[in-house]
mmCIF file with all atom_site columns, C-alpha atoms in Angstrom:
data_model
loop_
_atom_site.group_PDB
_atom_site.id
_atom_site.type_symbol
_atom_site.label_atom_id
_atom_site.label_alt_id
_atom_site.label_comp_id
_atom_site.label_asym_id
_atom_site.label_entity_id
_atom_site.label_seq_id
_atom_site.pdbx_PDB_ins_code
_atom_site.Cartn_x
_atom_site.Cartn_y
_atom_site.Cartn_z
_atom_site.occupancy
_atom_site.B_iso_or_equiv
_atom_site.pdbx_formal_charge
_atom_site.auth_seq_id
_atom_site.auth_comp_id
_atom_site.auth_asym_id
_atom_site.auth_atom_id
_atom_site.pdbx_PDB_model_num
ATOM 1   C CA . UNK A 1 1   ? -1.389  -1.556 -19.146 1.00 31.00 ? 1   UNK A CA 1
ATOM 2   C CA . UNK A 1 2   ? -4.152  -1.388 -16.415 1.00 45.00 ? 2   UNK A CA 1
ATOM 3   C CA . UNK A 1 3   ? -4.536  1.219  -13.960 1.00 55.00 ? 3   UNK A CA 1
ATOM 4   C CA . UNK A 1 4   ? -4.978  1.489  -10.649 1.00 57.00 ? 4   UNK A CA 1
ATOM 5   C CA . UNK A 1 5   ? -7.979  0.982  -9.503  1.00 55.00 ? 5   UNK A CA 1
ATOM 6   C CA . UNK A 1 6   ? -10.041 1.562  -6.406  1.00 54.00 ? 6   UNK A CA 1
ATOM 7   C CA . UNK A 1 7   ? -10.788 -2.147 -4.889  1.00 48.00 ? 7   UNK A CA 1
ATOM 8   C CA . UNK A 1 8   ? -14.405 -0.673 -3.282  1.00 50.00 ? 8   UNK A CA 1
ATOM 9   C CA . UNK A 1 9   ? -17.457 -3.006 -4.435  1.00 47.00 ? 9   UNK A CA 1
ATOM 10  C CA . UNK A 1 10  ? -19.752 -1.243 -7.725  1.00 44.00 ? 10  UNK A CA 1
ATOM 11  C CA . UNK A 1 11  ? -22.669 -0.967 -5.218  1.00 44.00 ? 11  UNK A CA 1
ATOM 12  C CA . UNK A 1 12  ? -22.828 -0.355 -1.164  1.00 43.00 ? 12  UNK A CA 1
ATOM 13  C CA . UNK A 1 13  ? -23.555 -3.955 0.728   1.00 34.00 ? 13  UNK A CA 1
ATOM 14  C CA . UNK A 1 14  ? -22.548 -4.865 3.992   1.00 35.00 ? 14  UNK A CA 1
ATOM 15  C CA . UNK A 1 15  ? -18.682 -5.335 2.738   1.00 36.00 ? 15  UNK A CA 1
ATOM 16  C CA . UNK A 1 16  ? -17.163 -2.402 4.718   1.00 37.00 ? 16  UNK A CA 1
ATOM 17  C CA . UNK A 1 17  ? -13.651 -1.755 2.528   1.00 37.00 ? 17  UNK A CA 1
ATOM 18  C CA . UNK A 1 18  ? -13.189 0.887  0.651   1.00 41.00 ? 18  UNK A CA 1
ATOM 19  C CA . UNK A 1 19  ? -9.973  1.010  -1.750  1.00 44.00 ? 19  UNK A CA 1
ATOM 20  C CA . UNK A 1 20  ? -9.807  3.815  -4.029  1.00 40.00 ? 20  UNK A CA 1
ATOM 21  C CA . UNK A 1 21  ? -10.049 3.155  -8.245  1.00 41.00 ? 21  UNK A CA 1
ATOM 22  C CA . UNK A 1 22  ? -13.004 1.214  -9.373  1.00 39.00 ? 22  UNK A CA 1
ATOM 23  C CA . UNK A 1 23  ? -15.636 1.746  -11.885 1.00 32.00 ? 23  UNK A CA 1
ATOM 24  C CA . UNK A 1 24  ? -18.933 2.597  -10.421 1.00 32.00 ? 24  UNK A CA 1
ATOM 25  C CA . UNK A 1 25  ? -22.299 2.000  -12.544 1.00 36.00 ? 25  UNK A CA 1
ATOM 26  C CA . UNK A 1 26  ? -24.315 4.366  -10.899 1.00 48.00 ? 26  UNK A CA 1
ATOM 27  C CA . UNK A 1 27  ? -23.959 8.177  -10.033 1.00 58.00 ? 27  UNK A CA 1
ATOM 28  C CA . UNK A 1 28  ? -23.121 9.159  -6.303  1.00 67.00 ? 28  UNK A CA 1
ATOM 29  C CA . UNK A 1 29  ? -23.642 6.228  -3.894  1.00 74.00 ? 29  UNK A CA 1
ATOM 30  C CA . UNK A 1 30  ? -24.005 5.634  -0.091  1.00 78.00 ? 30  UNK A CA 1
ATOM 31  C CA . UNK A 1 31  ? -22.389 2.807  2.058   1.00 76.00 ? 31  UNK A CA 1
ATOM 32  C CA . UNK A 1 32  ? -25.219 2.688  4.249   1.00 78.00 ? 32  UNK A CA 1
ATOM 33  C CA . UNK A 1 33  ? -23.393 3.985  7.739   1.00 90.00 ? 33  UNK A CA 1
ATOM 34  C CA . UNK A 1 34  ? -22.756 7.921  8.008   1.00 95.00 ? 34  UNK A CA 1
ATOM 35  C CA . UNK A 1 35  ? -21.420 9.973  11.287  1.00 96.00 ? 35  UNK A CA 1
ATOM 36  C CA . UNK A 1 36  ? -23.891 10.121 13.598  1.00 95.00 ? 36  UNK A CA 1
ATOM 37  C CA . UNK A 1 37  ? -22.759 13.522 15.191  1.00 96.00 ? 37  UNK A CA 1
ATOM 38  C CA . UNK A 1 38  ? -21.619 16.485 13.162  1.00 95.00 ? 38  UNK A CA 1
ATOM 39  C CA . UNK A 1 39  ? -18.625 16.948 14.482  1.00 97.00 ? 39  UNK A CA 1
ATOM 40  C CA . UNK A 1 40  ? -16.038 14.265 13.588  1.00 97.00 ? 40  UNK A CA 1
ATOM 41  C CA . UNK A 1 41  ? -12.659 13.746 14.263  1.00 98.00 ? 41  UNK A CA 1
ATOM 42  C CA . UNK A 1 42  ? -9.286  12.558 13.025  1.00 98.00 ? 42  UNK A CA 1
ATOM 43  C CA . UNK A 1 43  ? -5.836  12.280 14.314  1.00 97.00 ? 43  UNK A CA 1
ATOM 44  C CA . UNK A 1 44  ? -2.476  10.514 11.944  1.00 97.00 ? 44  UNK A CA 1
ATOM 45  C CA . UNK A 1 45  ? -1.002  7.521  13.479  1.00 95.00 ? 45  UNK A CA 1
ATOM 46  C CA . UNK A 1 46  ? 1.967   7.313  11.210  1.00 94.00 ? 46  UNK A CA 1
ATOM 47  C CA . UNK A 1 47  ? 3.556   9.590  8.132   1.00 96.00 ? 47  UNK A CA 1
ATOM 48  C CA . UNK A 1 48  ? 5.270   8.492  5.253   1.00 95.00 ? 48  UNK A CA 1
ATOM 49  C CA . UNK A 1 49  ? 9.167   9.281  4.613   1.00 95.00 ? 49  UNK A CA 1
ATOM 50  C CA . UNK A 1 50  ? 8.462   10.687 1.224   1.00 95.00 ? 50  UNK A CA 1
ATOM 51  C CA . UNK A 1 51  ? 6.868   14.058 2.326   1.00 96.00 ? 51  UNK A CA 1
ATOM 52  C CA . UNK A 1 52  ? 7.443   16.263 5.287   1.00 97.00 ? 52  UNK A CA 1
ATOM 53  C CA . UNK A 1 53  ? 4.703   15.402 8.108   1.00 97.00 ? 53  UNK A CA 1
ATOM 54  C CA . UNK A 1 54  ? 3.556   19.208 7.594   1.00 97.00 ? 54  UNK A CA 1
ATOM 55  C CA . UNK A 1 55  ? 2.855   18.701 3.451   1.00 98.00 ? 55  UNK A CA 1
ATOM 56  C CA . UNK A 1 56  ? 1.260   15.762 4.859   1.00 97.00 ? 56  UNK A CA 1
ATOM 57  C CA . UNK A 1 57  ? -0.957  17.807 7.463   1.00 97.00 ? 57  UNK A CA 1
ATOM 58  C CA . UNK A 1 58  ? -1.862  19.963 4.890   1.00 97.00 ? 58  UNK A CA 1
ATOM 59  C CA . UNK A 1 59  ? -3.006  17.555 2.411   1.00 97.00 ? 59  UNK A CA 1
ATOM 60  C CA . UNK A 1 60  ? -5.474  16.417 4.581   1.00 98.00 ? 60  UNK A CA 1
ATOM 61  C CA . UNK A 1 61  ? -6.741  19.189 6.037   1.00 98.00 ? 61  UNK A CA 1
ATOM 62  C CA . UNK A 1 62  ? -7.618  20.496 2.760   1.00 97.00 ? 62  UNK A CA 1
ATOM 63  C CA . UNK A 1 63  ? -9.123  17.538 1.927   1.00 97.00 ? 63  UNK A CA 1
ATOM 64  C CA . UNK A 1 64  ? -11.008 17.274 4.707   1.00 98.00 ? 64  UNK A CA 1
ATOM 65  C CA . UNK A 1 65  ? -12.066 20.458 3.916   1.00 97.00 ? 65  UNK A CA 1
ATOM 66  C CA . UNK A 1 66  ? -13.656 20.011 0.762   1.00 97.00 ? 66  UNK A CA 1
ATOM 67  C CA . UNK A 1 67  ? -16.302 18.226 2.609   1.00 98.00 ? 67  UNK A CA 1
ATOM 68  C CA . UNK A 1 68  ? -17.058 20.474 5.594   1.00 97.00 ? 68  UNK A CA 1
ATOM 69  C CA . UNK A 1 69  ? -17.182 23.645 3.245   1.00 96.00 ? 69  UNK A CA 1
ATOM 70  C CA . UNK A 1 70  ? -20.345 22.154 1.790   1.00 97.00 ? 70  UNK A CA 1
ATOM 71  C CA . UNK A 1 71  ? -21.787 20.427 5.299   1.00 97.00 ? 71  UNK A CA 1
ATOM 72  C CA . UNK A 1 72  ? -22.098 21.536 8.876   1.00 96.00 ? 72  UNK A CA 1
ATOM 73  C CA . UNK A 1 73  ? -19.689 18.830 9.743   1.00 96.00 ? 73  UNK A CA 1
ATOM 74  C CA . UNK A 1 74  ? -17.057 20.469 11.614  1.00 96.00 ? 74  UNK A CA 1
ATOM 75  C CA . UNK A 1 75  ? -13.988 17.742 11.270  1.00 97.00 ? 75  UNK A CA 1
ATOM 76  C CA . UNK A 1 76  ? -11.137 18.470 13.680  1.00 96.00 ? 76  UNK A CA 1
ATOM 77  C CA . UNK A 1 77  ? -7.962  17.080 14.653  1.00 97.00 ? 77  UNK A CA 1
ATOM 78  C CA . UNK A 1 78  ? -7.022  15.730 17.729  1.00 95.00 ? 78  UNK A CA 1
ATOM 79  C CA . UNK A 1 79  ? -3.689  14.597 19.161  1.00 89.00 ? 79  UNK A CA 1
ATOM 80  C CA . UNK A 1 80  ? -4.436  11.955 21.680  1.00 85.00 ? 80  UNK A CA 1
ATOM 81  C CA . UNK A 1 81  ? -7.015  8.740  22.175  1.00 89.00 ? 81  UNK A CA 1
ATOM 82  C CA . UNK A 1 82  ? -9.184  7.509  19.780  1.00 91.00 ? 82  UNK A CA 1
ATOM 83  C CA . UNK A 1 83  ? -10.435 9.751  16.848  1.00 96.00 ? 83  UNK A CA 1
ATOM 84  C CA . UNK A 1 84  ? -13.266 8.953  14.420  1.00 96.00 ? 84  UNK A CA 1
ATOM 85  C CA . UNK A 1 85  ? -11.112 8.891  11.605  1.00 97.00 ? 85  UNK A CA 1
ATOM 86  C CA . UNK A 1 86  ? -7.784  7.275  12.118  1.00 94.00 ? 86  UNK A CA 1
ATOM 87  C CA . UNK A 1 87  ? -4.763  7.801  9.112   1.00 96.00 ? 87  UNK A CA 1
ATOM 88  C CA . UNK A 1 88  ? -1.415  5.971  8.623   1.00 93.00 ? 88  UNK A CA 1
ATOM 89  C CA . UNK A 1 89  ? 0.792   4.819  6.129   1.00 93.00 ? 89  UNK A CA 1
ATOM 90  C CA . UNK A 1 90  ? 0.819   0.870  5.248   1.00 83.00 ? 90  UNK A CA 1
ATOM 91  C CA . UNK A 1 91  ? 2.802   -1.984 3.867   1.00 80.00 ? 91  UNK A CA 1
ATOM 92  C CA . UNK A 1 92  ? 1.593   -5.178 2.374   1.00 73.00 ? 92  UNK A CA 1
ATOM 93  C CA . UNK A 1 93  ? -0.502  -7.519 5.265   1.00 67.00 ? 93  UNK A CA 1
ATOM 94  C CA . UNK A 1 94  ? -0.819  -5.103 7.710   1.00 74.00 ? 94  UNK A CA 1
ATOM 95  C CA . UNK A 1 95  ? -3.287  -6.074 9.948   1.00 69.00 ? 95  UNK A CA 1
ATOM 96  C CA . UNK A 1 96  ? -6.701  -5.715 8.210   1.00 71.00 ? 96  UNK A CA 1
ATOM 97  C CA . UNK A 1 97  ? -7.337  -8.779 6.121   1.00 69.00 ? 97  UNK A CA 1
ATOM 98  C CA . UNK A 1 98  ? -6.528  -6.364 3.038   1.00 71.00 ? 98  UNK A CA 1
ATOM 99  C CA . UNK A 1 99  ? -2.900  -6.240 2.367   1.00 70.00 ? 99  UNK A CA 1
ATOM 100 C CA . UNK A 1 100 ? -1.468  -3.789 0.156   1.00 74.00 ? 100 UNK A CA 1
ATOM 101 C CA . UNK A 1 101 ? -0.122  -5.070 -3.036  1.00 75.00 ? 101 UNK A CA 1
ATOM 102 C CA . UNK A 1 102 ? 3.268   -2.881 -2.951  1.00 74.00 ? 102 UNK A CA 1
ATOM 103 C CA . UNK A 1 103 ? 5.104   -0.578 -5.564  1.00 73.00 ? 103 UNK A CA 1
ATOM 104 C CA . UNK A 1 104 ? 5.736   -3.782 -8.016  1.00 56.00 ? 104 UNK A CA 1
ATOM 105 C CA . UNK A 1 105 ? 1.966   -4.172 -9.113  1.00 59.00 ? 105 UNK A CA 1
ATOM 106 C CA . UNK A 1 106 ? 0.674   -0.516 -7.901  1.00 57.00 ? 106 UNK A CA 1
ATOM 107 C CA . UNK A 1 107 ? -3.169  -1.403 -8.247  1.00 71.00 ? 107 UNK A CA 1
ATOM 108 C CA . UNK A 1 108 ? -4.123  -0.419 -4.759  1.00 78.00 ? 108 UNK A CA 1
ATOM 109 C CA . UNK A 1 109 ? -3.190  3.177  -3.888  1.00 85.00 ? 109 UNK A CA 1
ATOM 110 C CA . UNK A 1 110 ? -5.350  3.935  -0.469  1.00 87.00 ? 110 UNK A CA 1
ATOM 111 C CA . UNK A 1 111 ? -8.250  2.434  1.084   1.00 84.00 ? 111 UNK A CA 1
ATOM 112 C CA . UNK A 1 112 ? -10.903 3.489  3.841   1.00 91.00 ? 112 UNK A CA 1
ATOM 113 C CA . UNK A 1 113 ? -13.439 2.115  6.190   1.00 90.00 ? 113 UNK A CA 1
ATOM 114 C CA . UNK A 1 114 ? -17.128 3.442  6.293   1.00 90.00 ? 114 UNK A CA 1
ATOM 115 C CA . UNK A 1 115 ? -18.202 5.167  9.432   1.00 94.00 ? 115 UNK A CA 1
ATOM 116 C CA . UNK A 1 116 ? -19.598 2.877  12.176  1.00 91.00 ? 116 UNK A CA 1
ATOM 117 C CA . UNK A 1 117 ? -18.734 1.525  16.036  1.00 90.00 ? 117 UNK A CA 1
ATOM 118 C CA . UNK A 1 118 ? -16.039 -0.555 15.496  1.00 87.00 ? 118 UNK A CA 1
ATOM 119 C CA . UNK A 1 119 ? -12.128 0.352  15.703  1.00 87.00 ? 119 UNK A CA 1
ATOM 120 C CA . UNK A 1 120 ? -11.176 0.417  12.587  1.00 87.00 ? 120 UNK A CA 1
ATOM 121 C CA . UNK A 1 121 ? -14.396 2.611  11.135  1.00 91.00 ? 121 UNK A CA 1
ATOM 122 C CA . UNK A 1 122 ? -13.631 5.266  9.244   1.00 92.00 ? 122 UNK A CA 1
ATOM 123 C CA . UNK A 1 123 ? -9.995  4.666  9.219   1.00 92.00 ? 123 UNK A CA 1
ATOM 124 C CA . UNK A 1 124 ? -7.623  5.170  6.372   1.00 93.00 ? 124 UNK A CA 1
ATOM 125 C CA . UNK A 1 125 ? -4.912  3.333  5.434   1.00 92.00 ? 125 UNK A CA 1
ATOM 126 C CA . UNK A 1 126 ? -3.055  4.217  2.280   1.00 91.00 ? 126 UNK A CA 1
ATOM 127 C CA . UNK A 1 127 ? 0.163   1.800  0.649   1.00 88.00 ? 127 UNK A CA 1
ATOM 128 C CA . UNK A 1 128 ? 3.746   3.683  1.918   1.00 88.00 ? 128 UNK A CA 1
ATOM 129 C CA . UNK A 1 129 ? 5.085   1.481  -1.097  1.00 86.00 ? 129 UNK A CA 1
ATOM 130 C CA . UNK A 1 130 ? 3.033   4.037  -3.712  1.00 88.00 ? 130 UNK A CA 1
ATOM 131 C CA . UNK A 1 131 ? 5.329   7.380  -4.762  1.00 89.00 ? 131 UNK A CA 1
ATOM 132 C CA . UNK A 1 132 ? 3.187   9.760  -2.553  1.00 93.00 ? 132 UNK A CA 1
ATOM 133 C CA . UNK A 1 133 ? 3.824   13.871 -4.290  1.00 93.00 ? 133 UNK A CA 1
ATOM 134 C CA . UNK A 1 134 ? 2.055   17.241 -3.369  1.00 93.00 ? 134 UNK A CA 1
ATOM 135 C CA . UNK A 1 135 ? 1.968   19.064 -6.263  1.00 90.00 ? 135 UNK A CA 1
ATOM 136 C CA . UNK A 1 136 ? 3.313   17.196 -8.884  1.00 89.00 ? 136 UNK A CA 1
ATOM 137 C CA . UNK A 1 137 ? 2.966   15.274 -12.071 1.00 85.00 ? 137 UNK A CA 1
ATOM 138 C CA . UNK A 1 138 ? 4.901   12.491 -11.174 1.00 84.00 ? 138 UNK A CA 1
ATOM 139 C CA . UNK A 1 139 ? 3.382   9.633  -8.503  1.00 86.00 ? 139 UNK A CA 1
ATOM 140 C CA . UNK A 1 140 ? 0.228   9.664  -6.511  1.00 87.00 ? 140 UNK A CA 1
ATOM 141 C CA . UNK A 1 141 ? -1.078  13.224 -5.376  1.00 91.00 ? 141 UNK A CA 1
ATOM 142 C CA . UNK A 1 142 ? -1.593  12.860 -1.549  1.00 95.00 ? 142 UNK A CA 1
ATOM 143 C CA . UNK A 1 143 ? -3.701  15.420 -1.304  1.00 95.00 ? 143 UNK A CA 1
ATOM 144 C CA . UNK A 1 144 ? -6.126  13.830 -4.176  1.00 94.00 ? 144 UNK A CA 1
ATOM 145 C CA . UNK A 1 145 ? -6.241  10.270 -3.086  1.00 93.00 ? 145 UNK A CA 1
ATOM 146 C CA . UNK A 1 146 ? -7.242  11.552 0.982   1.00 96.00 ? 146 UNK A CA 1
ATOM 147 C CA . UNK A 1 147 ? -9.935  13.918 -0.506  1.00 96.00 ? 147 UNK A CA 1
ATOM 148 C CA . UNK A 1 148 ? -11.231 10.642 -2.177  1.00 94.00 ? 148 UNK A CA 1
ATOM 149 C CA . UNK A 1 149 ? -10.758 8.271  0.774   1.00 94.00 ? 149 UNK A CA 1
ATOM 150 C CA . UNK A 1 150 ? -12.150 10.745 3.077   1.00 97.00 ? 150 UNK A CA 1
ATOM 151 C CA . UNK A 1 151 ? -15.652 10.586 0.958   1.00 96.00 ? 151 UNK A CA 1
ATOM 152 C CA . UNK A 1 152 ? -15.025 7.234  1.361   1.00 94.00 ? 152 UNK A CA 1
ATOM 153 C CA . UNK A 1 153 ? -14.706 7.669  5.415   1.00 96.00 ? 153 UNK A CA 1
ATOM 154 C CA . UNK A 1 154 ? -17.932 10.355 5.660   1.00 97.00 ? 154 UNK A CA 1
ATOM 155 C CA . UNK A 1 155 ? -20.028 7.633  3.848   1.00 95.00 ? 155 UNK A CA 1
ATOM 156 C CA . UNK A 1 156 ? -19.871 8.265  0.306   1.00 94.00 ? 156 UNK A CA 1
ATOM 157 C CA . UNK A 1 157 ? -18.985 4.760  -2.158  1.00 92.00 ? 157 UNK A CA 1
ATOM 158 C CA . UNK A 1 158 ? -18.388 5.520  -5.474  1.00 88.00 ? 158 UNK A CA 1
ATOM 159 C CA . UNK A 1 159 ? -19.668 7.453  -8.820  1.00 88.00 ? 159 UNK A CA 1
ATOM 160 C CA . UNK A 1 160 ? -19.777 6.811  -12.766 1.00 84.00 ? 160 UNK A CA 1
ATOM 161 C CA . UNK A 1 161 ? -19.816 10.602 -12.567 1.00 89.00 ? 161 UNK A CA 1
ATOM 162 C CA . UNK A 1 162 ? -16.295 11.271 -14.535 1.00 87.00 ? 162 UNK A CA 1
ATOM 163 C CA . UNK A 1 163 ? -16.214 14.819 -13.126 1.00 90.00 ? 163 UNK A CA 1
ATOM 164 C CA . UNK A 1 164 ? -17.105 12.882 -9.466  1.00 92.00 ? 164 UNK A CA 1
ATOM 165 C CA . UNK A 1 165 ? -14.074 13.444 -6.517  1.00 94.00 ? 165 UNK A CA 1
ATOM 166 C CA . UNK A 1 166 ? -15.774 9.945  -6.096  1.00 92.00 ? 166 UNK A CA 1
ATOM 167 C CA . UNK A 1 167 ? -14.855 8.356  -9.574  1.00 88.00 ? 167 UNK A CA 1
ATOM 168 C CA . UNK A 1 168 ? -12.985 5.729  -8.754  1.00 84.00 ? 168 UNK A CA 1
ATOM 169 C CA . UNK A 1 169 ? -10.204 5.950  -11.512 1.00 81.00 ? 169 UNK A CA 1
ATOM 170 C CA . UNK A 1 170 ? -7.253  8.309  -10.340 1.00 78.00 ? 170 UNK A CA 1
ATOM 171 C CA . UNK A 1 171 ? -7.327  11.871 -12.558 1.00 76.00 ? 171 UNK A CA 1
ATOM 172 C CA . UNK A 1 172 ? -5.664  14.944 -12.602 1.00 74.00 ? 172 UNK A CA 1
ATOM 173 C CA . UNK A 1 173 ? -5.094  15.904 -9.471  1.00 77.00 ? 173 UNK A CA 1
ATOM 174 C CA . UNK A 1 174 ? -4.822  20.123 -10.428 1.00 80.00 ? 174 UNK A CA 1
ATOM 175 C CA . UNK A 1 175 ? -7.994  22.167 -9.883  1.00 81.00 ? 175 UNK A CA 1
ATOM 176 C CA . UNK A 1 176 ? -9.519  19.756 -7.793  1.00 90.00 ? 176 UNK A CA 1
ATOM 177 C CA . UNK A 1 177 ? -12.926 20.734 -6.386  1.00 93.00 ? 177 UNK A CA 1
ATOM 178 C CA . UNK A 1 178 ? -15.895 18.545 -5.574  1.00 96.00 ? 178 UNK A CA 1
ATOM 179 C CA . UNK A 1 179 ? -18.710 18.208 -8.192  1.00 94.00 ? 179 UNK A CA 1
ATOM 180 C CA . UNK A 1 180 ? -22.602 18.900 -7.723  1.00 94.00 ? 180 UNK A CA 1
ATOM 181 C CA . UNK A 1 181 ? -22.466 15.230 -7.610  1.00 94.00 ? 181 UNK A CA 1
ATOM 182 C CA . UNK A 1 182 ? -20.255 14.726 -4.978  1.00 96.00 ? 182 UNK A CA 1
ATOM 183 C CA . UNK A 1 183 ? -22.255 17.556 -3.003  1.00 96.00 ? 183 UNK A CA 1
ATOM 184 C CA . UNK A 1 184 ? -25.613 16.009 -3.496  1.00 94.00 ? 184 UNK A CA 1
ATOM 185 C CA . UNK A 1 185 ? -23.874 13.228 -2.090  1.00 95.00 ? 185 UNK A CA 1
ATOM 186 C CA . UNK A 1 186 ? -22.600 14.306 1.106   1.00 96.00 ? 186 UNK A CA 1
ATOM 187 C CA . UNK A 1 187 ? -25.429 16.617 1.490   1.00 96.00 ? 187 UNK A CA 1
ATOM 188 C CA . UNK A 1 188 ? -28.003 13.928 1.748   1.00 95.00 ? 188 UNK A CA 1
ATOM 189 C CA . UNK A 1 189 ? -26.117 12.314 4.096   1.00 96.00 ? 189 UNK A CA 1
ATOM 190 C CA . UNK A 1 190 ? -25.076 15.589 6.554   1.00 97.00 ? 190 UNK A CA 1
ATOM 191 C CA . UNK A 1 191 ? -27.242 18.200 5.478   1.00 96.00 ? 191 UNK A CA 1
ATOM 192 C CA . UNK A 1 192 ? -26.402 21.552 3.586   1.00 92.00 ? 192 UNK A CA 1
ATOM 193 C CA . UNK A 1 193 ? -23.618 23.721 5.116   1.00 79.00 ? 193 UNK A CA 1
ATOM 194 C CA . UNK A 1 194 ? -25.486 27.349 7.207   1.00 74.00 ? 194 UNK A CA 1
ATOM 195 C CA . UNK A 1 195 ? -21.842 28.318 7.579   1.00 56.00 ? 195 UNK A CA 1
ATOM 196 C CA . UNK A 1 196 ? -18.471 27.375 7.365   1.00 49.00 ? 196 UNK A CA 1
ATOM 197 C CA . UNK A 1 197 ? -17.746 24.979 10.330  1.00 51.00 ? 197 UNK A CA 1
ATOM 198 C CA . UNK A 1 198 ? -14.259 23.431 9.527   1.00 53.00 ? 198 UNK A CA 1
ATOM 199 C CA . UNK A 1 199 ? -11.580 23.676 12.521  1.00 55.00 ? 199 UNK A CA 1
ATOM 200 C CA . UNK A 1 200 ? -8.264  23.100 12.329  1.00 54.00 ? 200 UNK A CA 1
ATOM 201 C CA . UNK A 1 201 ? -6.465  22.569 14.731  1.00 52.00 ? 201 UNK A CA 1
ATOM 202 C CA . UNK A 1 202 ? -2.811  21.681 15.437  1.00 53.00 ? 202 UNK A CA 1
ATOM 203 C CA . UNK A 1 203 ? -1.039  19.097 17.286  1.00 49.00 ? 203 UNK A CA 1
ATOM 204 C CA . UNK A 1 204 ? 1.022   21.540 18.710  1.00 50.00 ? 204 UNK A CA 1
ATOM 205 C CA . UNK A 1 205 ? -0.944  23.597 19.883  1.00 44.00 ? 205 UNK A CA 1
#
């Protein structure tokens, strides 16, 4: 029985969608586009049913997190107008000339645009017809799968690194931390982190 898999390409080109589970030939790899300020922000569009909208907050904050705690990027959520980084939940064609393929076939889990100027960069969509859990053993860990897409969002493509966040085959989800791969990575896209700069910041506020 296959896995899921991410649908990214093995090697950065031009193609700017990122899925999340597919094996990678080379360690830590760049998509070519990054941020070009340090501070970047995000805002949800839409939840999904199968979690509260705060265990959704909180799964990506921390994920976002993972990535400013070793950058200066400060990455901070905003309520209203357009963000940097845009989340919802999908179904099938929605919109993006990459439909989902549902709950029957499960293949695609999440996927994310690369940072750049146009609407849709650094946006991430992930399939509302995946079992979405915060920790738990059974479905998709929400949490997991944002940290990943998020890399994906900052700039980051994908790793043969096993111990990589950016490996593209779904893992254990406990203990997850970002490797010195996955550092070197982000690092030699933003820089090394002088101090903690992550803000978070509620939409009610």
């Amino acid at each position: 029985m296959s896995k899921p898999r991410c649908g990214v390409p093995d090697l950065p080109n031009k193609v700017q969608y990122r899925n999340k589970r597919q094996l990678s030939p080379l360690p830590f790899t760049h998509l070519g586009t990054k941020w070009n300020s340090n501070r970047v922000t995000w805002k949800i569009n839409s939840f999904t049913r199968q979690l509260s909208e705060q265990e959704q907050r909180s799964a990506f904050y921390r994920a976002f997190k993972l990535w400013s705690d070793v950058t200066p990027l400060t990455i901070q959520q905003v309520s209203g107008g357009k963000a940097d980084m845009e989340i919802s939940f999908e179904r099938y064609d929605h919109g993006d000339n990459s439909p989902f393929d549902g709950k029957a076939t499960g293949n695609t889990l999440a996927h994310a645009f690369q940072p750049g100027t146009s609407d849709i960069s650094g946006d991430t969509h992930f399939d509302d017809d995946e079992v979405w859990t915060v920790n738990s053993d059974q479905g998709t860990d929400l949490y997991y799968a944002a940290a990943h897409e998020f890399g994906h969002a900052l700039g980051l493509g994908h790793s043969n690194r096993e111990e990589s966040l950016m490996y593209p085959l779904y893992r254990d989800a406990s203990n997850l931390k970002l490797s010195m791969d996955d550092i070197s990575g982000i690092q030699q896209l933003y820089g090394k982190l002088p101090t903690s700069t992550f803000q978070e910041h509620h939409e009610n506020d």
